[in-house]
mmCIF file of C-alpha atoms in Angstrom:
data_model
loop_
_atom_site.group_PDB
_atom_site.id
_atom_site.type_symbol
_atom_site.label_atom_id
_atom_site.label_comp_id
_atom_site.label_asym_id
_atom_site.label_seq_id
_atom_site.Cartn_x
_atom_site.Cartn_y
_atom_site.Cartn_z
ATOM 1 C CA MET A 1076 74.357 40.601 47.770
ATOM 2 C CA PHE A 1077 76.099 37.591 47.218
ATOM 3 C CA ASP A 1078 79.726 39.406 46.212
ATOM 4 C CA ASN A 1079 82.906 37.876 46.911
ATOM 5 C CA ILE A 1080 81.584 34.668 48.315
ATOM 6 C CA ASN A 1081 83.632 31.579 47.320
ATOM 7 C CA ILE A 1082 83.442 28.701 49.677
ATOM 8 C CA ASP A 1083 85.505 25.430 49.139
ATOM 9 C CA PRO A 1084 82.817 22.731 48.725
ATOM 10 C CA VAL A 1085 84.642 20.095 50.467
ATOM 11 C CA ALA A 1086 84.124 20.753 54.348
ATOM 12 C CA PHE A 1087 87.046 18.216 55.275
ATOM 13 C CA THR A 1088 88.449 15.128 54.405
ATOM 14 C CA ILE A 1089 88.467 11.773 56.305
ATOM 15 C CA PRO A 1090 91.872 10.268 55.977
ATOM 16 C CA LEU A 1091 90.519 6.773 54.456
ATOM 17 C CA GLY A 1092 92.528 5.463 51.162
ATOM 18 C CA ASP A 1093 93.294 8.351 48.998
ATOM 19 C CA GLY A 1094 90.868 10.570 51.305
ATOM 20 C CA PHE A 1095 87.313 10.719 51.615
ATOM 21 C CA SER A 1096 85.775 14.192 51.062
ATOM 22 C CA ILE A 1097 82.708 15.286 53.163
ATOM 23 C CA TYR A 1098 80.974 17.945 51.263
ATOM 24 C CA TRP A 1099 79.279 21.208 52.878
ATOM 25 C CA TYR A 1100 76.469 19.959 50.383
ATOM 26 C CA GLY A 1101 75.861 16.874 52.192
ATOM 27 C CA ILE A 1102 76.244 18.365 55.623
ATOM 28 C CA ILE A 1103 73.673 21.203 54.787
ATOM 29 C CA ILE A 1104 71.215 18.708 53.350
ATOM 30 C CA THR A 1105 71.631 16.739 56.786
ATOM 31 C CA VAL A 1106 70.976 19.761 58.744
ATOM 32 C CA GLY A 1107 67.881 20.342 56.810
ATOM 33 C CA ILE A 1108 66.494 16.856 57.185
ATOM 34 C CA ALA A 1109 67.440 16.826 61.159
ATOM 35 C CA ILE A 1110 65.486 20.213 61.721
ATOM 36 C CA GLY A 1111 62.525 18.981 59.678
ATOM 37 C CA ALA A 1112 62.298 15.601 61.477
ATOM 38 C CA TRP A 1113 62.652 17.383 65.185
ATOM 39 C CA TRP A 1114 59.595 19.645 63.953
ATOM 40 C CA ALA A 1115 57.685 16.410 62.642
ATOM 41 C CA GLY A 1116 58.580 14.386 65.509
ATOM 42 C CA ARG A 1117 56.776 17.033 67.968
ATOM 43 C CA GLU A 1118 53.764 17.522 65.640
ATOM 44 C CA ILE A 1119 53.102 13.554 65.282
ATOM 45 C CA GLU A 1120 52.956 13.710 68.937
ATOM 46 C CA ARG A 1121 50.346 16.425 69.080
ATOM 47 C CA ARG A 1122 48.338 14.482 66.732
ATOM 48 C CA ARG A 1123 48.559 11.471 69.117
ATOM 49 C CA GLN A 1124 50.351 9.254 66.620
ATOM 50 C CA ASP A 1125 53.410 7.042 67.088
ATOM 51 C CA VAL A 1126 56.627 8.856 67.350
ATOM 52 C CA ASP A 1127 58.855 5.760 66.723
ATOM 53 C CA GLU A 1128 56.862 4.609 63.794
ATOM 54 C CA LEU A 1129 57.434 8.123 62.011
ATOM 55 C CA PHE A 1130 61.504 7.977 62.629
ATOM 56 C CA ASN A 1131 61.490 4.256 61.523
ATOM 57 C CA GLY A 1132 59.827 4.997 58.361
ATOM 58 C CA LEU A 1133 61.764 8.128 57.978
ATOM 59 C CA ILE A 1134 64.865 6.298 57.418
ATOM 60 C CA LEU A 1135 63.239 4.262 54.657
ATOM 61 C CA VAL A 1136 61.765 7.450 52.934
ATOM 62 C CA ILE A 1137 64.948 9.246 53.011
ATOM 63 C CA PHE A 1138 66.824 6.640 51.376
ATOM 64 C CA ALA A 1139 63.861 5.836 48.978
ATOM 65 C CA GLY A 1140 63.749 9.642 48.123
ATOM 66 C CA TYR A 1141 67.445 9.899 47.381
ATOM 67 C CA ILE A 1142 67.207 6.672 44.789
ATOM 68 C CA PHE A 1143 64.262 8.172 42.971
ATOM 69 C CA ALA A 1144 65.836 11.401 43.013
ATOM 70 C CA ARG A 1145 69.084 10.303 41.378
ATOM 71 C CA LEU A 1146 67.154 7.894 38.947
ATOM 72 C CA THR A 1147 64.771 10.493 37.917
ATOM 73 C CA TYR A 1148 67.727 13.140 37.116
ATOM 74 C CA VAL A 1149 69.733 10.371 35.164
ATOM 75 C CA ILE A 1150 66.596 9.446 32.965
ATOM 76 C CA LEU A 1151 66.013 13.163 32.404
ATOM 77 C CA ASP A 1152 69.803 13.696 31.338
ATOM 78 C CA MET A 1153 69.433 10.894 29.063
ATOM 79 C CA LEU A 1154 66.575 12.448 27.311
ATOM 80 C CA ASP A 1155 68.509 15.887 27.086
ATOM 81 C CA GLY A 1156 71.200 13.681 25.114
ATOM 82 C CA ASN A 1157 73.745 12.916 28.110
ATOM 83 C CA ALA A 1158 73.576 9.059 28.025
ATOM 84 C CA ALA A 1159 77.061 8.228 27.172
ATOM 85 C CA ARG A 1160 77.748 9.821 30.573
ATOM 86 C CA TYR A 1161 76.053 6.562 32.174
ATOM 87 C CA ALA A 1162 78.002 3.433 30.885
ATOM 88 C CA SER A 1163 77.912 1.442 34.086
ATOM 89 C CA LEU A 1164 75.453 0.848 36.767
ATOM 90 C CA ILE A 1165 77.886 2.547 39.118
ATOM 91 C CA ASP A 1166 77.743 5.805 36.967
ATOM 92 C CA ILE A 1167 73.858 5.653 37.558
ATOM 93 C CA ILE A 1168 73.574 5.260 41.393
ATOM 94 C CA ASN A 1169 76.727 7.249 42.184
ATOM 95 C CA ILE A 1170 74.834 10.258 44.148
ATOM 96 C CA ARG A 1171 78.266 11.716 44.813
ATOM 97 C CA ALA A 1172 79.013 12.393 41.397
ATOM 98 C CA GLY A 1173 76.384 15.019 41.594
ATOM 99 C CA GLY A 1174 72.472 15.289 40.078
ATOM 100 C CA VAL A 1175 69.449 14.427 41.998
ATOM 101 C CA ASN A 1176 65.567 15.498 40.980
ATOM 102 C CA ILE A 1177 63.717 16.212 44.191
ATOM 103 C CA LEU A 1178 60.453 15.796 42.532
ATOM 104 C CA GLY A 1179 61.238 12.364 41.481
ATOM 105 C CA GLY A 1180 62.513 11.748 44.983
ATOM 106 C CA PHE A 1181 59.140 12.828 46.331
ATOM 107 C CA ILE A 1182 57.197 10.509 44.498
ATOM 108 C CA GLY A 1183 59.471 7.409 45.204
ATOM 109 C CA ALA A 1184 59.379 8.382 48.948
ATOM 110 C CA ALA A 1185 55.498 9.183 48.884
ATOM 111 C CA LEU A 1186 55.103 5.660 47.517
ATOM 112 C CA VAL A 1187 57.360 3.879 49.891
ATOM 113 C CA GLY A 1188 55.925 5.954 52.620
ATOM 114 C CA ILE A 1189 52.222 5.070 51.992
ATOM 115 C CA PHE A 1190 53.357 1.290 51.753
ATOM 116 C CA TYR A 1191 55.004 1.596 55.357
ATOM 117 C CA ILE A 1192 52.014 3.330 56.986
ATOM 118 C CA ARG A 1193 49.415 1.109 55.554
ATOM 119 C CA TRP A 1194 51.842 -2.041 56.360
ATOM 120 C CA LYS A 1195 51.902 -0.648 60.104
ATOM 121 C CA ARG A 1196 48.119 0.287 59.861
ATOM 122 C CA LEU A 1197 48.490 4.031 60.955
ATOM 123 C CA ASN A 1198 46.712 6.831 59.713
ATOM 124 C CA VAL A 1199 48.412 8.034 56.238
ATOM 125 C CA TRP A 1200 46.860 11.452 56.233
ATOM 126 C CA HIS A 1201 48.307 12.396 59.828
ATOM 127 C CA TYR A 1202 51.806 11.352 58.617
ATOM 128 C CA ALA A 1203 51.204 13.106 55.204
ATOM 129 C CA ASP A 1204 50.213 16.441 57.215
ATOM 130 C CA VAL A 1205 53.296 16.275 58.999
ATOM 131 C CA ALA A 1206 55.406 15.275 55.818
ATOM 132 C CA GLY A 1207 54.373 18.453 53.919
ATOM 133 C CA PRO A 1208 56.350 21.068 56.208
ATOM 134 C CA THR A 1209 58.903 19.009 56.828
ATOM 135 C CA ILE A 1210 59.810 18.742 53.086
ATOM 136 C CA LEU A 1211 59.678 22.640 53.027
ATOM 137 C CA ILE A 1212 61.899 23.247 55.747
ATOM 138 C CA ALA A 1213 64.425 20.707 55.013
ATOM 139 C CA GLN A 1214 64.628 21.793 51.456
ATOM 140 C CA ALA A 1215 64.451 25.509 52.131
ATOM 141 C CA ILE A 1216 67.764 25.174 54.127
ATOM 142 C CA GLY A 1217 69.231 22.333 51.721
ATOM 143 C CA ARG A 1218 69.360 24.729 48.582
ATOM 144 C CA TRP A 1219 72.073 26.720 50.618
ATOM 145 C CA GLY A 1220 74.003 23.925 49.381
ATOM 146 C CA ASN A 1221 73.863 24.639 45.989
ATOM 147 C CA PHE A 1222 74.997 27.911 46.571
ATOM 148 C CA ILE A 1223 78.297 26.668 47.985
ATOM 149 C CA ASN A 1224 78.369 24.774 44.933
ATOM 150 C CA GLN A 1225 77.853 27.401 42.581
ATOM 151 C CA GLU A 1226 74.870 25.893 40.955
ATOM 152 C CA LEU A 1227 70.964 26.350 40.606
ATOM 153 C CA TYR A 1228 71.272 29.738 39.253
ATOM 154 C CA GLY A 1229 69.161 31.210 36.288
ATOM 155 C CA PRO A 1230 69.641 33.226 33.474
ATOM 156 C CA PRO A 1231 71.891 36.461 33.514
ATOM 157 C CA THR A 1232 70.531 39.534 35.226
ATOM 158 C CA GLY A 1233 71.205 43.018 35.709
ATOM 159 C CA SER A 1234 69.315 43.012 39.260
ATOM 160 C CA SER A 1235 72.069 44.218 42.104
ATOM 161 C CA TRP A 1236 71.173 40.730 43.701
ATOM 162 C CA GLY A 1237 72.453 38.738 40.752
ATOM 163 C CA ILE A 1238 74.943 36.128 41.846
ATOM 164 C CA LEU A 1239 78.413 36.055 40.362
ATOM 165 C CA ILE A 1240 79.230 32.388 38.759
ATOM 166 C CA ASP A 1241 82.923 31.056 38.373
ATOM 167 C CA ALA A 1242 83.949 29.956 34.818
ATOM 168 C CA PRO A 1243 84.214 26.458 35.760
ATOM 169 C CA PHE A 1244 80.956 26.150 37.121
ATOM 170 C CA ARG A 1245 78.991 27.799 34.283
ATOM 171 C CA ILE A 1246 76.900 25.591 31.801
ATOM 172 C CA ALA A 1247 76.381 26.221 28.520
ATOM 173 C CA PRO A 1248 75.756 29.018 26.900
ATOM 174 C CA TYR A 1249 76.949 31.015 29.919
ATOM 175 C CA ASN A 1250 80.527 29.478 29.733
ATOM 176 C CA ASP A 1251 81.323 31.734 26.911
ATOM 177 C CA LEU A 1252 82.939 34.374 28.567
ATOM 178 C CA ALA A 1253 83.165 36.637 25.486
ATOM 179 C CA THR A 1254 79.772 37.002 25.550
ATOM 180 C CA TYR A 1255 79.206 36.601 29.356
ATOM 181 C CA PRO A 1256 82.250 37.958 30.843
ATOM 182 C CA PRO A 1257 83.206 37.200 34.528
ATOM 183 C CA GLU A 1258 81.316 40.181 35.862
ATOM 184 C CA THR A 1259 78.039 38.830 34.280
ATOM 185 C CA ARG A 1260 75.473 38.309 37.182
ATOM 186 C CA PHE A 1261 72.847 35.505 37.339
ATOM 187 C CA HIS A 1262 69.467 34.978 38.757
ATOM 188 C CA PRO A 1263 70.109 33.393 42.314
ATOM 189 C CA THR A 1264 67.293 30.542 41.673
ATOM 190 C CA PHE A 1265 68.444 28.646 44.641
ATOM 191 C CA PHE A 1266 67.724 31.672 46.745
ATOM 192 C CA TYR A 1267 64.258 32.648 45.282
ATOM 193 C CA GLU A 1268 63.252 28.914 46.104
ATOM 194 C CA SER A 1269 64.601 28.594 49.352
ATOM 195 C CA VAL A 1270 62.801 31.826 50.330
ATOM 196 C CA ALA A 1271 59.447 30.601 48.814
ATOM 197 C CA LEU A 1272 59.696 27.404 50.695
ATOM 198 C CA PHE A 1273 60.748 28.832 54.132
ATOM 199 C CA ILE A 1274 57.443 31.359 53.507
ATOM 200 C CA GLY A 1275 55.643 27.933 52.742
ATOM 201 C CA PHE A 1276 56.993 26.405 56.080
ATOM 202 C CA VAL A 1277 55.887 29.236 58.391
ATOM 203 C CA LEU A 1278 52.640 29.582 56.592
ATOM 204 C CA LEU A 1279 51.775 25.867 57.190
ATOM 205 C CA VAL A 1280 52.763 25.882 60.513
ATOM 206 C CA PHE A 1281 50.622 28.771 61.436
ATOM 207 C CA LEU A 1282 47.608 27.282 59.772
ATOM 208 C CA ASN A 1283 48.179 23.839 61.373
ATOM 209 C CA ASN A 1284 48.528 25.386 64.851
ATOM 210 C CA ARG A 1285 45.242 27.209 64.330
ATOM 211 C CA PHE A 1286 43.408 24.692 62.688
ATOM 212 C CA ARG A 1287 44.534 21.439 63.622
ATOM 213 C CA ASP A 1288 41.596 20.384 65.587
ATOM 214 C CA ALA A 1289 39.486 21.644 63.213
ATOM 215 C CA TRP A 1290 40.583 20.290 59.619
ATOM 216 C CA LYS A 1291 40.171 16.961 58.474
ATOM 217 C CA SER A 1292 43.463 15.044 58.080
ATOM 218 C CA GLY A 1293 44.983 15.750 55.085
ATOM 219 C CA THR A 1294 44.000 19.018 54.648
ATOM 220 C CA LEU A 1295 47.569 20.302 55.439
ATOM 221 C CA PHE A 1296 49.414 17.933 53.128
ATOM 222 C CA GLY A 1297 46.944 19.122 50.364
ATOM 223 C CA LEU A 1298 48.050 22.982 50.734
ATOM 224 C CA PHE A 1299 51.592 21.806 50.640
ATOM 225 C CA MET A 1300 51.126 20.256 47.306
ATOM 226 C CA LEU A 1301 49.803 23.515 46.225
ATOM 227 C CA TRP A 1302 52.375 25.793 47.538
ATOM 228 C CA TRP A 1303 55.247 23.245 46.463
ATOM 229 C CA GLY A 1304 53.881 22.228 43.044
ATOM 230 C CA GLY A 1305 53.128 25.735 42.432
ATOM 231 C CA ASN A 1306 56.199 27.549 43.331
ATOM 232 C CA ARG A 1307 58.281 24.923 41.660
ATOM 233 C CA ALA A 1308 56.510 25.141 38.657
ATOM 234 C CA TRP A 1309 57.701 28.999 38.276
ATOM 235 C CA ILE A 1310 61.021 28.755 39.331
ATOM 236 C CA GLU A 1311 61.300 26.238 36.331
ATOM 237 C CA PHE A 1312 61.387 29.294 34.411
ATOM 238 C CA PHE A 1313 64.734 30.219 35.966
ATOM 239 C CA ARG A 1314 66.292 26.717 35.666
ATOM 240 C CA PRO A 1315 68.304 26.734 32.170
ATOM 241 C CA ASP A 1316 69.689 23.450 33.671
ATOM 242 C CA GLN A 1317 66.839 21.682 33.221
ATOM 243 C CA PRO A 1318 65.866 19.576 29.909
ATOM 244 C CA THR A 1319 63.084 21.078 28.190
ATOM 245 C CA ILE A 1320 60.451 19.305 26.109
ATOM 246 C CA GLY A 1321 61.410 19.787 22.574
ATOM 247 C CA ASP A 1322 62.261 23.487 21.867
ATOM 248 C CA SER A 1323 59.426 24.500 23.953
ATOM 249 C CA PRO A 1324 60.314 26.796 27.245
ATOM 250 C CA PHE A 1325 58.774 24.255 29.318
ATOM 251 C CA THR A 1326 60.571 21.551 31.467
ATOM 252 C CA TYR A 1327 59.722 17.964 32.257
ATOM 253 C CA SER A 1328 60.022 19.065 36.351
ATOM 254 C CA MET A 1329 57.633 21.917 35.287
ATOM 255 C CA LEU A 1330 54.990 19.561 34.286
ATOM 256 C CA VAL A 1331 55.329 17.108 37.453
ATOM 257 C CA ALA A 1332 55.290 20.013 39.519
ATOM 258 C CA VAL A 1333 51.932 21.408 37.719
ATOM 259 C CA GLY A 1334 50.444 17.931 38.378
ATOM 260 C CA ILE A 1335 51.523 17.932 42.125
#
């Protein structure tokens, strides 16, 4: 299914200094956010809320989300015994070095979003209802950036839809090519999550269109939390890159997902 697909992670390079690389990962995430924002704008209008305030708040929420996502990743990586990677503040905040945790980003973005909406004296739950499907479609598209980076894969599988991972992108213990030769296939975890997120988006949009005027505001956001948290919880069983709690099969992200 994913045979012989090897795309250079760098889309192009801007001639600044030694060259400033623009990665496909960033482009794909930006496209996902843009599509999600487009849907959110149309939906918030249907709810007779302020579109300008939505986009003003969205800028703050996106930046807050990335900062919290990076900090959460760094904390979990330190708990996994990799504190030496973060010798300076630059190492901690350097998003371009890779490594973010969307669950931590969601919590940070939600806190900032609630503060902003309260400050503007708007209806929190209308904007929350819009945020749910927006996150689903944005992340569903963004996960394909992980495919290009050859990351977010699971344990080995004999299934025909397994993905091939080049040796430089293997994590331990799968970087042992004697035990896991180059033809070893791995669960395409990014694909599982992308499909689940996209199905959730379609389902929530359908329910929203049918029950928008009947449901109390906040109901759609509650359904989003159930779908998003539930799917992330089982996906964690296919995430060998995530730090576990002691010697258990459970990860910190799994507990947060169950809490959501």
